Amino acid sequence: MSVLGNPTWYHQLIRKYIVVFGRIFSDIEIQRTINGNRTQIMVVPLTYAAKEKMLTRVATDPNIDRQTAIILPVMSFEIDGIRYDGSRKLPTVTRIATSNADKNVLNYGYSPVPYNIDMKLYVYVKNNEDGTKIIEQILPFFTPDWTMKVIMIPEMNLEMNIPIILNNVSFEDSYDGDFKERRAIIWTLDFTIIRSLFRFGLPTGVQGIAMNIGGVFLLRFIGSLEHSAAAQAAYAVGYTELFSLI
């Protein structure tokens, strides 16, 4: 059992939101030219890592001559926080229900709980030109939001629109030292994923059996109390109303 006695579930929703976010930027390329002639096409690598970790890896090889050195440009992204969004709150008891393939089991979830997921995308480059080549491939798609449709919970065939909002773009030049110091120009893009989390229940048939068994034990306990007749009457009314929600 999980929180407050509810059945345990894990549909990897937060993980899926992060994967969807990273997938957007996984195919960015830059072209290098000499005298107008294209000499190189490079796919910009993307990884999930914190900014400080990436900068440490870049700084560990100032001569850029080790095989393990990070070759710029490169991008990384990370989750920055999760915030409740009360402006999108729906009635808590509303349920979303779907049946299985045999139509004999009804799965349901309660109204989605609105949370916003803050993400950061970092672009590391050695020169301004590479940075603007990458940034110009990203910004035009966000006005300031961009929405994609994804099936998030296959068991319920739940297809969701996922708006991703670009909040801010900032620029940083980490070069500070002599000419032997390796330079890294960093673009930071702040995003917000407008999304929800779900609270799921047992299939209605299973839940009904569980509630009936629990109700019998609880009624037996109430019958042993002082003033049990009044308590049993109140319990019967409340239990009937509660069971009608299943």
CSV table of C-alpha atoms in Angstrom, one decimal:
chain,number,residue,atom,x,y,z
A,1,MET,CA,0.0,0.0,0.0
A,2,SER,CA,1.1,3.6,-0.6
A,3,VAL,CA,0.2,7.0,0.9
A,4,LEU,CA,-3.0,7.0,3.1
A,5,GLY,CA,-3.7,3.3,2.4
A,6,ASN,CA,-4.2,3.7,-1.3
A,7,PRO,CA,-2.9,1.0,-3.7
A,8,THR,CA,0.6,1.4,-5.0
A,9,TRP,CA,1.1,2.7,-8.5
A,10,TYR,CA,3.9,4.0,-10.7
A,11,HIS,CA,3.3,5.0,-14.3
A,12,GLN,CA,6.7,6.8,-14.7
A,13,LEU,CA,4.9,10.1,-15.5
A,14,ILE,CA,7.7,12.4,-14.3
A,15,ARG,CA,10.3,10.3,-16.1
A,16,LYS,CA,8.2,10.4,-19.3
A,17,TYR,CA,7.9,14.2,-19.1
A,18,ILE,CA,11.7,14.5,-18.8
A,19,VAL,CA,12.3,12.1,-21.7
A,20,VAL,CA,9.8,14.0,-23.9
A,21,PHE,CA,11.5,17.2,-23.1
A,22,GLY,CA,15.0,15.9,-24.0
A,23,ARG,CA,13.7,14.3,-27.2
A,24,ILE,CA,12.8,17.7,-28.6
A,25,PHE,CA,16.4,18.8,-28.7
A,26,SER,CA,18.1,15.5,-29.5
A,27,ASP,CA,18.5,16.0,-33.3
A,28,ILE,CA,20.0,19.5,-33.5
A,29,GLU,CA,22.8,19.9,-36.0
A,30,ILE,CA,25.2,22.8,-36.9
A,31,GLN,CA,27.0,23.3,-40.1
A,32,ARG,CA,30.5,24.8,-40.5
A,33,THR,CA,31.6,26.5,-43.7
A,34,ILE,CA,34.7,28.0,-45.2
A,35,ASN,CA,34.3,30.6,-47.9
A,36,GLY,CA,30.7,29.6,-48.2
A,37,ASN,CA,31.5,26.0,-48.7
A,38,ARG,CA,30.1,23.5,-46.2
A,39,THR,CA,32.9,21.6,-44.6
A,40,GLN,CA,31.3,19.8,-41.6
A,41,ILE,CA,27.9,18.8,-40.3
A,42,MET,CA,27.9,18.1,-36.6
A,43,VAL,CA,25.1,16.6,-34.5
A,44,VAL,CA,25.1,18.4,-31.1
A,45,PRO,CA,25.3,15.8,-28.3
A,46,LEU,CA,22.7,16.0,-25.6
A,47,THR,CA,22.9,14.4,-22.1
A,48,TYR,CA,21.0,14.7,-18.8
A,49,ALA,CA,23.4,16.4,-16.4
A,50,ALA,CA,23.7,19.3,-14.1
A,51,LYS,CA,25.5,22.5,-15.3
A,52,GLU,CA,28.2,22.3,-12.6
A,53,LYS,CA,29.0,18.7,-13.6
A,54,MET,CA,29.4,19.6,-17.2
A,55,LEU,CA,31.6,22.6,-16.5
A,56,THR,CA,33.8,20.5,-14.3
A,57,ARG,CA,34.3,18.0,-17.1
A,58,VAL,CA,35.2,20.7,-19.5
A,59,ALA,CA,37.6,22.4,-17.2
A,60,THR,CA,39.5,19.2,-16.4
A,61,ASP,CA,41.2,19.2,-19.8
A,62,PRO,CA,42.4,22.8,-20.6
A,63,ASN,CA,44.6,21.6,-23.5
A,64,ILE,CA,41.7,19.6,-25.1
A,65,ASP,CA,44.1,16.7,-25.9
A,66,ARG,CA,42.7,13.9,-23.8
A,67,GLN,CA,40.4,11.3,-25.5
A,68,THR,CA,38.0,11.7,-22.6
A,69,ALA,CA,37.6,15.5,-23.1
A,70,ILE,CA,34.2,16.9,-24.0
A,71,ILE,CA,34.2,18.3,-27.5
A,72,LEU,CA,32.2,21.5,-27.7
A,73,PRO,CA,29.5,22.2,-28.7
A,74,VAL,CA,27.4,20.0,-26.4
A,75,MET,CA,24.0,20.4,-24.6
A,76,SER,CA,22.7,19.1,-21.3
A,77,PHE,CA,19.4,19.4,-19.5
A,78,GLU,CA,18.1,18.8,-16.0
A,79,ILE,CA,14.9,19.1,-13.9
A,80,ASP,CA,14.9,22.2,-11.8
A,81,GLY,CA,11.8,21.8,-9.6
A,82,ILE,CA,8.1,20.8,-9.4
A,83,ARG,CA,5.5,23.4,-8.4
A,84,TYR,CA,1.8,23.0,-7.7
A,85,ASP,CA,-0.4,25.1,-9.9
A,86,GLY,CA,-3.6,26.0,-8.1
A,87,SER,CA,-5.0,28.0,-11.0
A,88,ARG,CA,-5.6,24.7,-12.9
A,89,LYS,CA,-7.2,22.8,-10.0
A,90,LEU,CA,-10.2,20.6,-10.9
A,91,PRO,CA,-12.8,19.0,-8.6
A,92,THR,CA,-11.0,16.3,-6.6
A,93,VAL,CA,-13.6,13.6,-6.8
A,94,THR,CA,-14.1,13.7,-10.6
A,95,ARG,CA,-12.8,10.4,-12.1
A,96,ILE,CA,-11.5,9.4,-15.5
A,97,ALA,CA,-12.4,5.8,-16.3
A,98,THR,CA,-11.5,3.3,-19.1
A,99,SER,CA,-12.2,-0.4,-19.6
A,100,ASN,CA,-9.7,-3.1,-20.5
A,101,ALA,CA,-9.7,-5.0,-23.8
A,102,ASP,CA,-12.3,-7.5,-22.6
A,103,LYS,CA,-14.6,-4.8,-21.3
A,104,ASN,CA,-14.9,-6.6,-17.9
A,105,VAL,CA,-12.6,-4.4,-15.7
A,106,LEU,CA,-13.0,-0.7,-15.3
A,107,ASN,CA,-9.8,1.2,-14.5
A,108,TYR,CA,-10.1,4.7,-13.3
A,109,GLY,CA,-8.1,7.7,-12.0
A,110,TYR,CA,-9.1,10.8,-10.2
A,111,SER,CA,-8.9,14.3,-11.6
A,112,PRO,CA,-5.3,15.1,-12.6
A,113,VAL,CA,-3.5,17.2,-10.0
A,114,PRO,CA,-1.9,20.2,-11.7
A,115,TYR,CA,1.9,20.5,-11.3
A,116,ASN,CA,4.4,22.5,-13.3
A,117,ILE,CA,7.8,21.0,-14.0
A,118,ASP,CA,10.7,23.4,-14.4
A,119,MET,CA,13.4,22.3,-16.8
A,120,LYS,CA,16.7,23.9,-17.8
A,121,LEU,CA,18.6,23.4,-21.1
A,122,TYR,CA,22.2,24.3,-21.3
A,123,VAL,CA,24.1,24.9,-24.5
A,124,TYR,CA,28.0,24.9,-24.2
A,125,VAL,CA,30.0,26.2,-27.1
A,126,LYS,CA,33.5,27.6,-27.7
A,127,ASN,CA,32.5,30.5,-29.9
A,128,ASN,CA,29.5,32.8,-30.3
A,129,GLU,CA,28.8,31.6,-33.8
A,130,ASP,CA,28.1,28.0,-32.8
A,131,GLY,CA,25.9,29.2,-30.0
A,132,THR,CA,23.7,31.3,-32.2
A,133,LYS,CA,23.4,28.5,-34.7
A,134,ILE,CA,21.9,26.3,-32.1
A,135,ILE,CA,19.8,28.9,-30.4
A,136,GLU,CA,18.2,30.0,-33.7
A,137,GLN,CA,17.0,26.5,-34.3
A,138,ILE,CA,15.2,26.4,-30.9
A,139,LEU,CA,13.6,29.9,-30.3
A,140,PRO,CA,11.3,30.1,-33.4
A,141,PHE,CA,9.3,27.0,-32.2
A,142,PHE,CA,8.4,28.6,-28.8
A,143,THR,CA,5.9,31.4,-29.0
A,144,PRO,CA,6.4,31.2,-26.0
A,145,ASP,CA,4.9,27.7,-25.8
A,146,TRP,CA,5.1,24.6,-27.9
A,147,THR,CA,2.7,21.7,-27.5
A,148,MET,CA,3.1,18.0,-28.3
A,149,LYS,CA,0.7,15.1,-27.9
A,150,VAL,CA,1.9,11.9,-26.2
A,151,ILE,CA,0.2,8.8,-24.9
A,152,MET,CA,1.3,8.9,-21.3
A,153,ILE,CA,-0.5,6.0,-19.7
A,154,PRO,CA,-1.0,3.1,-22.3
A,155,GLU,CA,-3.1,1.1,-19.8
A,156,MET,CA,-5.8,3.7,-19.9
A,157,ASN,CA,-5.1,4.9,-23.5
A,158,LEU,CA,-4.6,8.3,-21.9
A,159,GLU,CA,-3.4,10.8,-24.6
A,160,MET,CA,-2.3,14.1,-23.3
A,161,ASN,CA,-1.3,17.5,-24.8
A,162,ILE,CA,2.0,18.7,-23.1
A,163,PRO,CA,2.6,22.4,-23.4
A,164,ILE,CA,6.2,23.4,-22.9
A,165,ILE,CA,6.8,27.1,-22.2
A,166,LEU,CA,10.1,29.0,-22.8
A,167,ASN,CA,10.4,31.4,-19.9
A,168,ASN,CA,13.8,32.9,-20.3
A,169,VAL,CA,17.1,32.8,-22.2
A,170,SER,CA,20.4,33.9,-20.6
A,171,PHE,CA,24.0,34.0,-21.7
A,172,GLU,CA,27.3,33.5,-19.8
A,173,ASP,CA,30.9,33.5,-20.9
A,174,SER,CA,32.9,31.4,-18.4
A,175,TYR,CA,36.3,32.5,-19.7
A,176,ASP,CA,38.4,34.0,-16.9
A,177,GLY,CA,42.2,33.5,-16.9
A,178,ASP,CA,45.2,33.4,-19.2
A,179,PHE,CA,45.2,32.2,-22.8
A,180,LYS,CA,45.8,28.6,-21.7
A,181,GLU,CA,42.4,28.5,-20.0
A,182,ARG,CA,39.7,26.7,-21.9
A,183,ARG,CA,36.7,28.9,-22.8
A,184,ALA,CA,33.1,27.8,-22.6
A,185,ILE,CA,30.2,30.0,-23.6
A,186,ILE,CA,27.0,28.9,-21.9
A,187,TRP,CA,23.4,29.6,-23.0
A,188,THR,CA,20.8,28.7,-20.4
A,189,LEU,CA,17.1,28.3,-21.5
A,190,ASP,CA,14.5,28.0,-18.8
A,191,PHE,CA,11.4,26.0,-19.6
A,192,THR,CA,8.2,25.0,-17.8
A,193,ILE,CA,6.2,21.8,-18.6
A,194,ILE,CA,2.5,22.5,-17.9
A,195,ARG,CA,1.4,19.1,-16.8
A,196,SER,CA,-0.5,17.0,-14.2
A,197,LEU,CA,0.0,13.9,-12.0
A,198,PHE,CA,-2.7,11.3,-11.5
A,199,ARG,CA,-4.0,9.4,-8.5
A,200,PHE,CA,-5.2,6.0,-9.5
A,201,GLY,CA,-7.6,3.6,-7.8
A,202,LEU,CA,-8.2,-0.1,-7.9
A,203,PRO,CA,-10.4,-1.6,-10.6
A,204,THR,CA,-14.0,-1.1,-9.5
A,205,GLY,CA,-14.7,-4.8,-9.1
A,206,VAL,CA,-11.7,-5.3,-6.9
A,207,GLN,CA,-12.2,-2.1,-4.9
A,208,GLY,CA,-15.8,-3.0,-4.2
A,209,ILE,CA,-14.8,-6.4,-2.7
A,210,ALA,CA,-12.1,-4.7,-0.6
A,211,MET,CA,-14.5,-2.1,0.7
A,212,ASN,CA,-17.1,-4.7,1.6
A,213,ILE,CA,-14.7,-6.8,3.5
A,214,GLY,CA,-13.3,-3.8,5.3
A,215,GLY,CA,-16.8,-2.6,6.0
A,216,VAL,CA,-17.7,-5.9,7.7
A,217,PHE,CA,-14.8,-5.7,10.1
A,218,LEU,CA,-15.4,-2.0,10.9
A,219,LEU,CA,-19.1,-2.6,11.6
A,220,ARG,CA,-18.2,-5.4,13.9
A,221,PHE,CA,-15.8,-3.1,15.8
A,222,ILE,CA,-18.5,-0.3,16.0
A,223,GLY,CA,-21.0,-2.9,17.4
A,224,SER,CA,-18.7,-3.4,20.4
A,225,LEU,CA,-18.7,0.3,21.4
A,226,GLU,CA,-21.0,2.1,23.9
A,227,HIS,CA,-24.0,3.6,22.1
A,228,SER,CA,-23.3,1.2,19.3
A,229,ALA,CA,-26.9,1.4,17.9
A,230,ALA,CA,-26.6,5.1,17.0
A,231,ALA,CA,-23.0,4.6,15.8
A,232,GLN,CA,-24.1,1.8,13.5
A,233,ALA,CA,-26.9,3.8,12.1
A,234,ALA,CA,-24.6,6.7,11.3
A,235,TYR,CA,-22.0,4.4,9.8
A,236,ALA,CA,-24.6,2.7,7.6
A,237,VAL,CA,-25.6,6.0,6.1
A,238,GLY,CA,-22.1,7.2,5.5
A,239,TYR,CA,-20.9,3.9,4.1
A,240,THR,CA,-23.8,3.8,1.6
A,241,GLU,CA,-23.0,7.3,0.3
A,242,LEU,CA,-19.3,6.4,0.1
A,243,PHE,CA,-19.9,3.1,-1.8
A,244,SER,CA,-22.1,4.9,-4.3
A,245,LEU,CA,-18.9,6.7,-5.6
A,246,ILE,CA,-17.3,3.5,-6.8
